[in-house]
mmCIF file of C-alpha atoms in Angstrom:
data_model
loop_
_atom_site.group_PDB
_atom_site.id
_atom_site.type_symbol
_atom_site.label_atom_id
_atom_site.label_comp_id
_atom_site.label_asym_id
_atom_site.label_seq_id
_atom_site.Cartn_x
_atom_site.Cartn_y
_atom_site.Cartn_z
ATOM 1 C CA MET G 1 0.109 -0.019 0.081
ATOM 2 C CA ALA G 2 1.398 3.250 -1.141
ATOM 3 C CA VAL G 3 1.767 5.847 1.709
ATOM 4 C CA VAL G 4 1.507 9.502 0.478
ATOM 5 C CA THR G 5 3.615 12.093 2.374
ATOM 6 C CA GLU G 6 4.117 15.552 1.827
ATOM 7 C CA PRO G 7 7.312 16.507 0.250
ATOM 8 C CA PRO G 8 9.866 17.908 2.615
ATOM 9 C CA PRO G 9 10.181 21.714 2.822
ATOM 10 C CA PRO G 10 12.919 23.016 0.591
ATOM 11 C CA VAL G 11 16.204 23.809 2.269
ATOM 12 C CA PRO G 12 16.585 27.489 2.876
ATOM 13 C CA THR G 13 19.132 29.046 0.481
ATOM 14 C CA ASP G 14 19.000 32.529 1.671
ATOM 15 C CA THR G 15 22.290 33.855 3.464
ATOM 16 C CA PRO G 16 22.254 36.315 6.205
ATOM 17 C CA ASP G 17 22.324 39.820 4.723
ATOM 18 C CA PRO G 18 25.884 41.237 5.439
ATOM 19 C CA SER G 19 24.578 44.673 4.912
ATOM 20 C CA ALA G 20 22.432 44.405 8.019
ATOM 21 C CA GLY G 21 25.585 43.833 10.188
ATOM 22 C CA GLY G 22 27.121 46.733 8.425
ATOM 23 C CA ARG G 23 24.273 49.135 9.100
ATOM 24 C CA ARG G 24 24.282 48.018 12.792
ATOM 25 C CA ARG G 25 27.947 48.683 13.098
ATOM 26 C CA VAL G 26 27.563 52.303 11.275
ATOM 27 C CA THR G 27 24.757 53.158 13.844
ATOM 28 C CA ALA G 28 26.541 51.985 16.899
ATOM 29 C CA MET G 29 29.672 53.598 15.908
ATOM 30 C CA SER G 30 28.044 56.839 15.032
ATOM 31 C CA VAL G 31 26.343 56.792 18.487
ATOM 32 C CA TRP G 32 29.680 56.078 20.059
ATOM 33 C CA ALA G 33 31.313 59.022 18.165
ATOM 34 C CA VAL G 34 28.694 61.340 19.094
ATOM 35 C CA ALA G 35 28.717 60.318 22.664
ATOM 36 C CA PHE G 36 32.421 60.805 22.603
ATOM 37 C CA VAL G 37 32.400 64.348 21.375
ATOM 38 C CA VAL G 38 29.512 65.503 23.767
ATOM 39 C CA THR G 39 31.457 63.937 26.740
ATOM 40 C CA TRP G 40 34.843 65.414 25.844
ATOM 41 C CA LEU G 41 33.176 69.002 25.606
ATOM 42 C CA ALA G 42 31.438 68.473 28.772
ATOM 43 C CA ILE G 43 33.990 66.500 30.924
ATOM 44 C CA GLY G 44 37.270 67.010 28.776
ATOM 45 C CA LEU G 45 39.591 64.719 26.752
ATOM 46 C CA PRO G 46 40.220 61.403 28.145
ATOM 47 C CA THR G 47 43.697 61.898 29.567
ATOM 48 C CA ASP G 48 43.480 59.259 32.348
ATOM 49 C CA PRO G 49 44.000 55.772 31.604
ATOM 50 C CA ALA G 50 40.968 54.392 33.207
ATOM 51 C CA TYR G 51 39.011 56.929 31.329
ATOM 52 C CA ALA G 52 40.532 56.262 28.141
ATOM 53 C CA PHE G 53 39.906 52.517 28.665
ATOM 54 C CA LEU G 54 36.238 53.096 28.952
ATOM 55 C CA TRP G 55 35.971 54.925 25.698
ATOM 56 C CA ILE G 56 38.101 52.143 24.179
ATOM 57 C CA TRP G 57 36.040 49.422 25.590
ATOM 58 C CA ALA G 58 32.867 51.095 24.315
ATOM 59 C CA GLY G 59 34.330 51.547 21.081
ATOM 60 C CA THR G 60 34.894 47.893 20.602
ATOM 61 C CA VAL G 61 31.407 47.014 21.750
ATOM 62 C CA ALA G 62 29.912 49.313 19.098
ATOM 63 C CA TRP G 63 32.273 47.756 16.533
ATOM 64 C CA ASN G 64 31.212 44.361 17.279
ATOM 65 C CA TRP G 65 27.566 45.232 18.217
ATOM 66 C CA GLY G 66 25.182 42.173 18.024
ATOM 67 C CA ARG G 67 27.896 39.790 19.392
ATOM 68 C CA PRO G 68 27.024 38.200 22.769
ATOM 69 C CA TRP G 69 27.762 40.039 25.713
ATOM 70 C CA ARG G 70 30.382 37.405 26.989
ATOM 71 C CA SER G 71 32.539 38.265 24.238
ATOM 72 C CA HIS G 72 32.601 42.045 25.446
ATOM 73 C CA LEU G 73 33.096 41.007 28.861
ATOM 74 C CA ARG G 74 36.096 38.927 27.727
ATOM 75 C CA PHE G 75 37.728 42.451 26.701
ATOM 76 C CA ALA G 76 37.083 43.621 30.361
ATOM 77 C CA ARG G 77 38.734 40.499 31.714
ATOM 78 C CA ASP G 78 41.876 40.886 29.727
ATOM 79 C CA TRP G 79 42.260 44.596 30.010
ATOM 80 C CA ILE G 80 41.396 45.186 33.785
ATOM 81 C CA PRO G 81 44.714 44.018 34.922
ATOM 82 C CA VAL G 82 46.461 46.228 32.394
ATOM 83 C CA VAL G 83 44.594 49.365 33.591
ATOM 84 C CA LEU G 84 45.156 48.647 37.253
ATOM 85 C CA LEU G 85 48.966 48.059 36.354
ATOM 86 C CA LEU G 86 49.041 51.401 34.419
ATOM 87 C CA ALA G 87 47.387 53.166 37.484
ATOM 88 C CA VAL G 88 50.003 51.763 39.755
ATOM 89 C CA TYR G 89 52.593 53.000 37.522
ATOM 90 C CA ASN G 90 51.282 56.354 37.297
ATOM 91 C CA LEU G 91 50.789 56.580 41.198
ATOM 92 C CA SER G 92 54.256 55.039 41.826
ATOM 93 C CA ARG G 93 56.161 57.671 39.580
ATOM 94 C CA GLY G 94 54.572 60.479 41.664
ATOM 95 C CA PHE G 95 57.000 59.537 44.335
ATOM 96 C CA ALA G 96 60.190 59.093 42.251
ATOM 97 C CA ASP G 97 61.929 61.989 43.663
ATOM 98 C CA ASN G 98 61.381 60.754 47.407
ATOM 99 C CA GLY G 99 62.607 64.102 48.617
ATOM 100 C CA ARG G 100 65.690 64.334 46.506
ATOM 101 C CA THR G 101 66.682 67.193 44.306
ATOM 102 C CA PRO G 102 66.079 66.191 40.678
ATOM 103 C CA HIS G 103 68.824 66.307 37.917
ATOM 104 C CA ALA G 104 68.426 69.203 35.579
ATOM 105 C CA TYR G 105 71.976 70.653 34.882
ATOM 106 C CA GLU G 106 73.484 67.774 33.244
ATOM 107 C CA LEU G 107 70.568 67.444 30.894
ATOM 108 C CA ILE G 108 70.884 71.211 29.896
ATOM 109 C CA VAL G 109 74.547 70.588 29.325
ATOM 110 C CA ALA G 110 73.718 67.493 27.165
ATOM 111 C CA ASP G 111 71.257 69.484 24.875
ATOM 112 C CA ARG G 112 73.789 72.397 24.641
ATOM 113 C CA VAL G 113 76.590 70.126 23.683
ATOM 114 C CA MET G 114 74.532 68.532 21.040
ATOM 115 C CA PHE G 115 72.702 71.556 19.441
ATOM 116 C CA GLY G 116 74.274 74.609 20.956
ATOM 117 C CA TRP G 117 76.225 74.977 17.553
ATOM 118 C CA ALA G 118 72.872 75.636 15.917
ATOM 119 C CA THR G 119 70.908 77.510 18.453
ATOM 120 C CA GLY G 120 73.524 80.044 19.775
ATOM 121 C CA GLY G 121 74.405 78.049 22.933
ATOM 122 C CA GLU G 122 70.484 77.610 23.999
ATOM 123 C CA VAL G 123 68.976 74.284 24.613
ATOM 124 C CA PRO G 124 66.514 73.458 21.883
ATOM 125 C CA THR G 125 63.278 74.143 23.872
ATOM 126 C CA VAL G 126 64.416 77.742 24.673
ATOM 127 C CA TRP G 127 65.438 78.397 21.032
ATOM 128 C CA LEU G 128 62.322 76.964 19.747
ATOM 129 C CA GLN G 129 60.087 79.064 21.991
ATOM 130 C CA GLN G 130 62.183 82.300 21.031
ATOM 131 C CA HIS G 131 61.213 81.709 17.486
ATOM 132 C CA LEU G 132 57.764 80.081 17.610
ATOM 133 C CA TYR G 133 56.041 81.043 20.870
ATOM 134 C CA ARG G 134 53.640 84.039 20.897
ATOM 135 C CA PRO G 135 51.185 85.080 23.600
ATOM 136 C CA ASP G 136 48.329 84.433 21.366
ATOM 137 C CA VAL G 137 47.692 80.819 20.096
ATOM 138 C CA ARG G 138 48.857 79.884 16.608
ATOM 139 C CA TRP G 139 47.660 77.026 14.526
ATOM 140 C CA TRP G 140 51.007 75.168 15.192
ATOM 141 C CA ASP G 141 50.065 75.531 18.869
ATOM 142 C CA VAL G 142 46.654 73.443 18.223
ATOM 143 C CA LEU G 143 48.543 70.868 16.338
ATOM 144 C CA VAL G 144 51.006 70.422 18.979
ATOM 145 C CA SER G 145 48.355 70.071 21.668
ATOM 146 C CA TRP G 146 46.585 67.467 19.635
ATOM 147 C CA VAL G 147 49.788 65.491 19.082
ATOM 148 C CA TYR G 148 50.539 65.702 22.950
ATOM 149 C CA PHE G 149 46.768 64.368 23.571
ATOM 150 C CA SER G 150 47.455 61.334 21.360
ATOM 151 C CA HIS G 151 49.953 60.024 23.646
ATOM 152 C CA PHE G 152 47.113 59.281 26.049
ATOM 153 C CA VAL G 153 44.993 57.262 23.548
ATOM 154 C CA VAL G 154 46.984 55.914 20.635
ATOM 155 C CA THR G 155 48.961 53.280 22.619
ATOM 156 C CA LEU G 156 45.806 51.744 24.184
ATOM 157 C CA ALA G 157 43.793 52.253 20.914
ATOM 158 C CA ALA G 158 46.392 50.186 19.022
ATOM 159 C CA ALA G 159 46.363 47.566 21.810
ATOM 160 C CA ALA G 160 42.488 47.367 21.291
ATOM 161 C CA VAL G 161 42.884 46.729 17.609
ATOM 162 C CA LEU G 162 45.136 43.960 18.192
ATOM 163 C CA TRP G 163 43.088 42.417 20.691
ATOM 164 C CA LEU G 164 40.253 42.329 18.201
ATOM 165 C CA ARG G 165 42.375 40.772 15.571
ATOM 166 C CA SER G 166 44.743 38.476 17.343
ATOM 167 C CA ARG G 167 45.008 38.051 21.136
ATOM 168 C CA GLU G 168 48.386 36.444 20.579
ATOM 169 C CA ARG G 169 49.930 39.613 18.948
ATOM 170 C CA TRP G 170 48.084 41.604 21.784
ATOM 171 C CA ALA G 171 49.936 39.549 24.427
ATOM 172 C CA ALA G 172 53.139 40.142 22.671
ATOM 173 C CA TYR G 173 52.571 43.912 22.413
ATOM 174 C CA MET G 174 51.380 44.038 26.082
ATOM 175 C CA ARG G 175 54.649 42.197 27.274
ATOM 176 C CA ARG G 176 56.822 44.795 25.354
ATOM 177 C CA TRP G 177 54.826 47.800 26.603
ATOM 178 C CA GLY G 178 54.783 46.501 30.261
ATOM 179 C CA PHE G 179 58.708 46.016 30.089
ATOM 180 C CA LEU G 180 59.053 49.595 28.655
ATOM 181 C CA CYS G 181 56.814 51.236 31.261
ATOM 182 C CA ALA G 182 58.818 49.183 34.193
ATOM 183 C CA ALA G 183 62.133 50.244 32.689
ATOM 184 C CA GLY G 184 61.160 53.867 32.691
ATOM 185 C CA LEU G 185 59.548 53.725 36.171
ATOM 186 C CA VAL G 186 62.877 52.170 37.626
ATOM 187 C CA THR G 187 64.806 55.060 35.991
ATOM 188 C CA TYR G 188 62.524 57.630 37.431
ATOM 189 C CA PHE G 189 63.324 56.322 40.978
ATOM 190 C CA ALA G 190 66.945 55.691 40.176
ATOM 191 C CA TYR G 191 67.583 59.195 38.317
ATOM 192 C CA PRO G 192 64.915 61.658 39.140
ATOM 193 C CA ALA G 193 65.190 64.292 36.284
ATOM 194 C CA ALA G 194 63.131 67.621 35.844
ATOM 195 C CA PRO G 195 61.929 68.991 32.398
ATOM 196 C CA PRO G 196 62.929 72.369 31.120
ATOM 197 C CA TRP G 197 59.872 74.273 32.434
ATOM 198 C CA TRP G 198 60.974 73.246 35.851
ATOM 199 C CA ALA G 199 64.486 74.420 35.248
ATOM 200 C CA ALA G 200 63.315 77.769 34.048
ATOM 201 C CA GLN G 201 61.152 78.119 37.338
ATOM 202 C CA ASN G 202 64.268 77.485 39.425
ATOM 203 C CA GLY G 203 66.503 79.873 37.470
ATOM 204 C CA LEU G 204 68.526 77.144 35.483
ATOM 205 C CA LEU G 205 67.141 78.418 32.240
ATOM 206 C CA SER G 206 65.805 81.533 30.775
ATOM 207 C CA GLU G 207 62.101 81.767 30.463
ATOM 208 C CA VAL G 208 60.376 78.605 29.414
ATOM 209 C CA ALA G 209 56.539 78.338 29.066
ATOM 210 C CA ARG G 210 54.713 74.874 29.419
ATOM 211 C CA ILE G 211 52.500 75.118 26.596
ATOM 212 C CA SER G 212 51.647 71.590 25.871
ATOM 213 C CA THR G 213 47.839 71.913 26.232
ATOM 214 C CA ARG G 214 47.184 75.654 25.425
ATOM 215 C CA GLY G 215 45.768 74.642 22.024
ATOM 216 C CA TRP G 216 42.832 72.943 23.616
ATOM 217 C CA LYS G 217 41.931 76.113 25.479
ATOM 218 C CA GLU G 218 41.702 78.000 22.169
ATOM 219 C CA PHE G 219 38.498 75.914 21.672
ATOM 220 C CA GLY G 220 37.278 75.982 25.102
ATOM 221 C CA MET G 221 38.527 72.158 25.860
ATOM 222 C CA HIS G 222 40.539 70.653 28.606
ATOM 223 C CA GLY G 223 41.852 67.474 29.728
ATOM 224 C CA ALA G 224 39.605 65.355 31.969
ATOM 225 C CA GLY G 225 42.593 65.224 34.452
ATOM 226 C CA ASN G 226 43.731 62.325 36.267
ATOM 227 C CA LEU G 227 40.744 60.687 37.575
ATOM 228 C CA LEU G 228 42.837 58.060 39.473
ATOM 229 C CA ASN G 229 45.363 60.417 41.127
ATOM 230 C CA ALA G 230 43.648 63.269 42.834
ATOM 231 C CA GLY G 231 45.716 66.213 43.350
ATOM 232 C CA GLN G 232 47.783 65.428 40.166
ATOM 233 C CA ILE G 233 50.112 63.169 42.258
ATOM 234 C CA ALA G 234 51.001 61.416 38.934
ATOM 235 C CA SER G 235 52.206 64.545 37.268
ATOM 236 C CA ASN G 236 55.423 64.544 39.176
ATOM 237 C CA PRO G 237 57.709 66.903 37.400
ATOM 238 C CA VAL G 238 60.938 64.713 38.236
ATOM 239 C CA ALA G 239 59.730 61.809 35.909
ATOM 240 C CA ALA G 240 61.355 63.235 32.910
ATOM 241 C CA MET G 241 64.166 60.738 31.909
ATOM 242 C CA PRO G 242 63.436 58.884 29.671
ATOM 243 C CA SER G 243 60.664 60.400 27.918
ATOM 244 C CA LEU G 244 57.941 57.764 27.635
ATOM 245 C CA HIS G 245 55.854 60.270 25.510
ATOM 246 C CA THR G 246 58.124 59.668 22.596
ATOM 247 C CA ALA G 247 59.125 56.131 23.636
ATOM 248 C CA TRP G 248 55.406 55.107 23.247
ATOM 249 C CA ALA G 249 55.018 56.675 20.037
ATOM 250 C CA LEU G 250 58.039 54.968 18.544
ATOM 251 C CA PHE G 251 57.246 51.749 20.197
ATOM 252 C CA VAL G 252 53.704 51.697 18.476
ATOM 253 C CA VAL G 253 55.234 52.508 15.021
ATOM 254 C CA LEU G 254 58.071 49.797 15.230
ATOM 255 C CA PHE G 255 55.598 47.168 16.237
ATOM 256 C CA PHE G 256 53.636 47.460 13.379
ATOM 257 C CA LEU G 257 56.146 48.580 10.837
ATOM 258 C CA ARG G 258 57.159 45.232 9.484
ATOM 259 C CA SER G 259 53.395 44.373 8.619
ATOM 260 C CA THR G 260 53.016 47.833 7.082
ATOM 261 C CA ARG G 261 53.636 48.517 3.482
ATOM 262 C CA ARG G 262 56.795 50.549 2.902
ATOM 263 C CA ARG G 263 55.109 53.428 1.050
ATOM 264 C CA TRP G 264 53.370 54.151 4.472
ATOM 265 C CA TRP G 265 56.750 53.982 6.483
ATOM 266 C CA PRO G 266 57.438 57.733 6.222
ATOM 267 C CA LEU G 267 54.046 58.697 7.409
ATOM 268 C CA LEU G 268 54.305 56.392 10.484
ATOM 269 C CA LEU G 269 57.757 57.487 11.289
ATOM 270 C CA ALA G 270 56.621 61.052 11.250
ATOM 271 C CA TYR G 271 54.502 60.313 14.349
ATOM 272 C CA PRO G 272 57.301 59.988 16.644
ATOM 273 C CA LEU G 273 59.334 62.861 15.272
ATOM 274 C CA ALA G 274 55.975 65.148 15.552
ATOM 275 C CA MET G 275 55.643 63.803 19.245
ATOM 276 C CA THR G 276 59.643 64.904 19.721
ATOM 277 C CA PHE G 277 58.990 68.422 18.300
ATOM 278 C CA THR G 278 55.947 68.622 20.497
ATOM 279 C CA LEU G 279 57.570 67.771 23.702
ATOM 280 C CA VAL G 280 60.596 69.917 23.335
ATOM 281 C CA TYR G 281 58.791 72.881 21.828
ATOM 282 C CA SER G 282 56.272 72.862 24.704
ATOM 283 C CA GLY G 283 59.012 72.571 27.522
ATOM 284 C CA GLU G 284 58.064 69.037 28.713
ATOM 285 C CA HIS G 285 61.340 67.389 27.808
ATOM 286 C CA TYR G 286 64.955 67.849 26.581
ATOM 287 C CA VAL G 287 66.154 66.104 23.367
ATOM 288 C CA ILE G 288 68.451 64.104 25.408
ATOM 289 C CA ASP G 289 65.225 62.716 27.304
ATOM 290 C CA VAL G 290 63.796 61.603 23.868
ATOM 291 C CA LEU G 291 67.108 60.020 22.581
ATOM 292 C CA VAL G 292 67.169 57.839 25.990
ATOM 293 C CA GLY G 293 63.395 57.049 25.486
ATOM 294 C CA TRP G 294 64.224 55.623 22.086
ATOM 295 C CA ALA G 295 66.968 53.828 23.293
ATOM 296 C CA TYR G 296 64.773 52.259 25.843
ATOM 297 C CA VAL G 297 62.395 51.212 23.147
ATOM 298 C CA GLY G 298 65.376 49.232 21.200
ATOM 299 C CA MET G 299 66.436 47.654 24.521
ATOM 300 C CA THR G 300 62.671 46.654 24.996
ATOM 301 C CA PHE G 301 62.496 44.917 21.628
ATOM 302 C CA LEU G 302 65.745 43.198 22.139
ATOM 303 C CA VAL G 303 65.339 41.925 25.742
ATOM 304 C CA VAL G 304 61.791 40.765 25.391
ATOM 305 C CA GLY G 305 62.425 39.156 21.968
ATOM 306 C CA LEU G 306 65.273 37.247 23.342
ATOM 307 C CA ALA G 307 63.250 36.071 26.315
ATOM 308 C CA GLU G 308 60.407 34.980 24.246
ATOM 309 C CA ARG G 309 62.890 33.010 21.948
ATOM 310 C CA ALA G 310 64.484 31.401 25.016
ATOM 311 C CA TRP G 311 60.968 30.439 26.482
ATOM 312 C CA ARG G 312 60.087 28.640 23.056
ATOM 313 C CA ALA G 313 63.449 26.822 23.102
ATOM 314 C CA ARG G 314 62.651 25.857 26.501
ATOM 315 C CA ARG G 315 59.244 24.589 25.822
ATOM 316 C CA ALA G 316 60.527 22.861 22.751
ATOM 317 C CA ARG G 317 63.132 20.773 24.819
ATOM 318 C CA ARG G 318 60.305 19.724 27.092
ATOM 319 C CA GLY G 319 58.215 18.422 24.234
ATOM 320 C CA ALA G 320 55.657 21.192 24.762
ATOM 321 C CA PRO G 321 54.268 23.161 21.732
ATOM 322 C CA ALA G 322 56.653 25.835 20.697
ATOM 323 C CA ASP G 323 54.034 28.447 20.376
ATOM 324 C CA ASP G 324 53.022 28.323 24.017
ATOM 325 C CA PRO G 325 52.931 31.856 25.545
ATOM 326 C CA PRO G 326 55.704 32.719 27.689
ATOM 327 C CA PRO G 327 55.204 34.047 31.266
ATOM 328 C CA GLY G 328 53.060 37.190 31.496
ATOM 329 C CA GLY G 329 51.187 36.279 28.071
ATOM 330 C CA SER G 330 48.088 34.266 27.620
ATOM 331 C CA ALA G 331 47.083 31.606 25.373
ATOM 332 C CA PRO G 332 45.616 32.486 22.186
ATOM 333 C CA THR G 333 41.817 32.245 22.104
ATOM 334 C CA PRO G 334 39.477 33.064 19.183
ATOM 335 C CA VAL G 335 38.217 36.599 19.281
ATOM 336 C CA THR G 336 35.379 37.478 17.177
ATOM 337 C CA VAL G 337 35.332 40.271 14.674
ATOM 338 C CA SER G 338 32.376 41.163 12.774
ATOM 339 C CA GLY G 339 31.047 37.424 13.237
ATOM 340 C CA ASN G 340 34.341 35.922 12.132
ATOM 341 C CA ALA G 341 36.584 33.931 14.666
ATOM 342 C CA GLU G 342 40.282 35.306 14.287
ATOM 343 C CA ARG G 343 43.351 34.326 15.969
#
């Protein structure tokens, strides 16, 4: 006896509309951008690491809008230790002088020896301000202030992009950045040094204005301040050697340089040079601070690279996978970007 059955329903052939995810991303990122602008005008630019972290986290949520919340919470899990360590670093360097008189004279001598032949015997900071500084804010002062502000977000933003794309590379980035910060902090305690504006206030240099942020004031803006460090403890004037502002700028560029097409190298390398000009012109650092900071970056890549190589060799001798993360890193785990899992 024949049994009549209904034919099975056709297998759906429709694929998810990628434009829907794209529209959600554009909408979420637009909301994030508007909220960022409104908040910066009301509260200030995010110059505090915890404040900057919140905005970067919100940006990753907006970029991957529609993903499960556990994927967004994974970002906080990985980053909260980083933010806490950065807060400890900021607080610790506030006590770097420990009541000692900071070094200043030898830094002045170093800059005069290197550049006095071209500046009439002045340090570059004094010479630049004599030629460029005016009581009223000029367009280059605005650019200088924005370059100075980039120090507070570029390094963290680059790390966030790495976290989204490859947690393994993010861990390698963080190991190097952490080593660089630790090396700078040790130096602040061992060799407390004061910047040009401090030397001028104490009669070691002719007049130097501290003008790193005056370009913001031209537009009625300001920095949000150091929310973690009431009373500006972290703005210790004796944490000038080495210059981690330029060290961070060069570090970010060098980390990505090999994976960037050569035609973009001049543009990337212009960033640490712009940061150098900004800090020297604005009275925040001597050139010798910058050069030592760059040397610390080279040392960081060398030491951490050798340590990673030794760790992999040790793991290989023990029969473990050679790509196991070294201490301080974390095992690569899939991270979702636009619905695709990437390493």
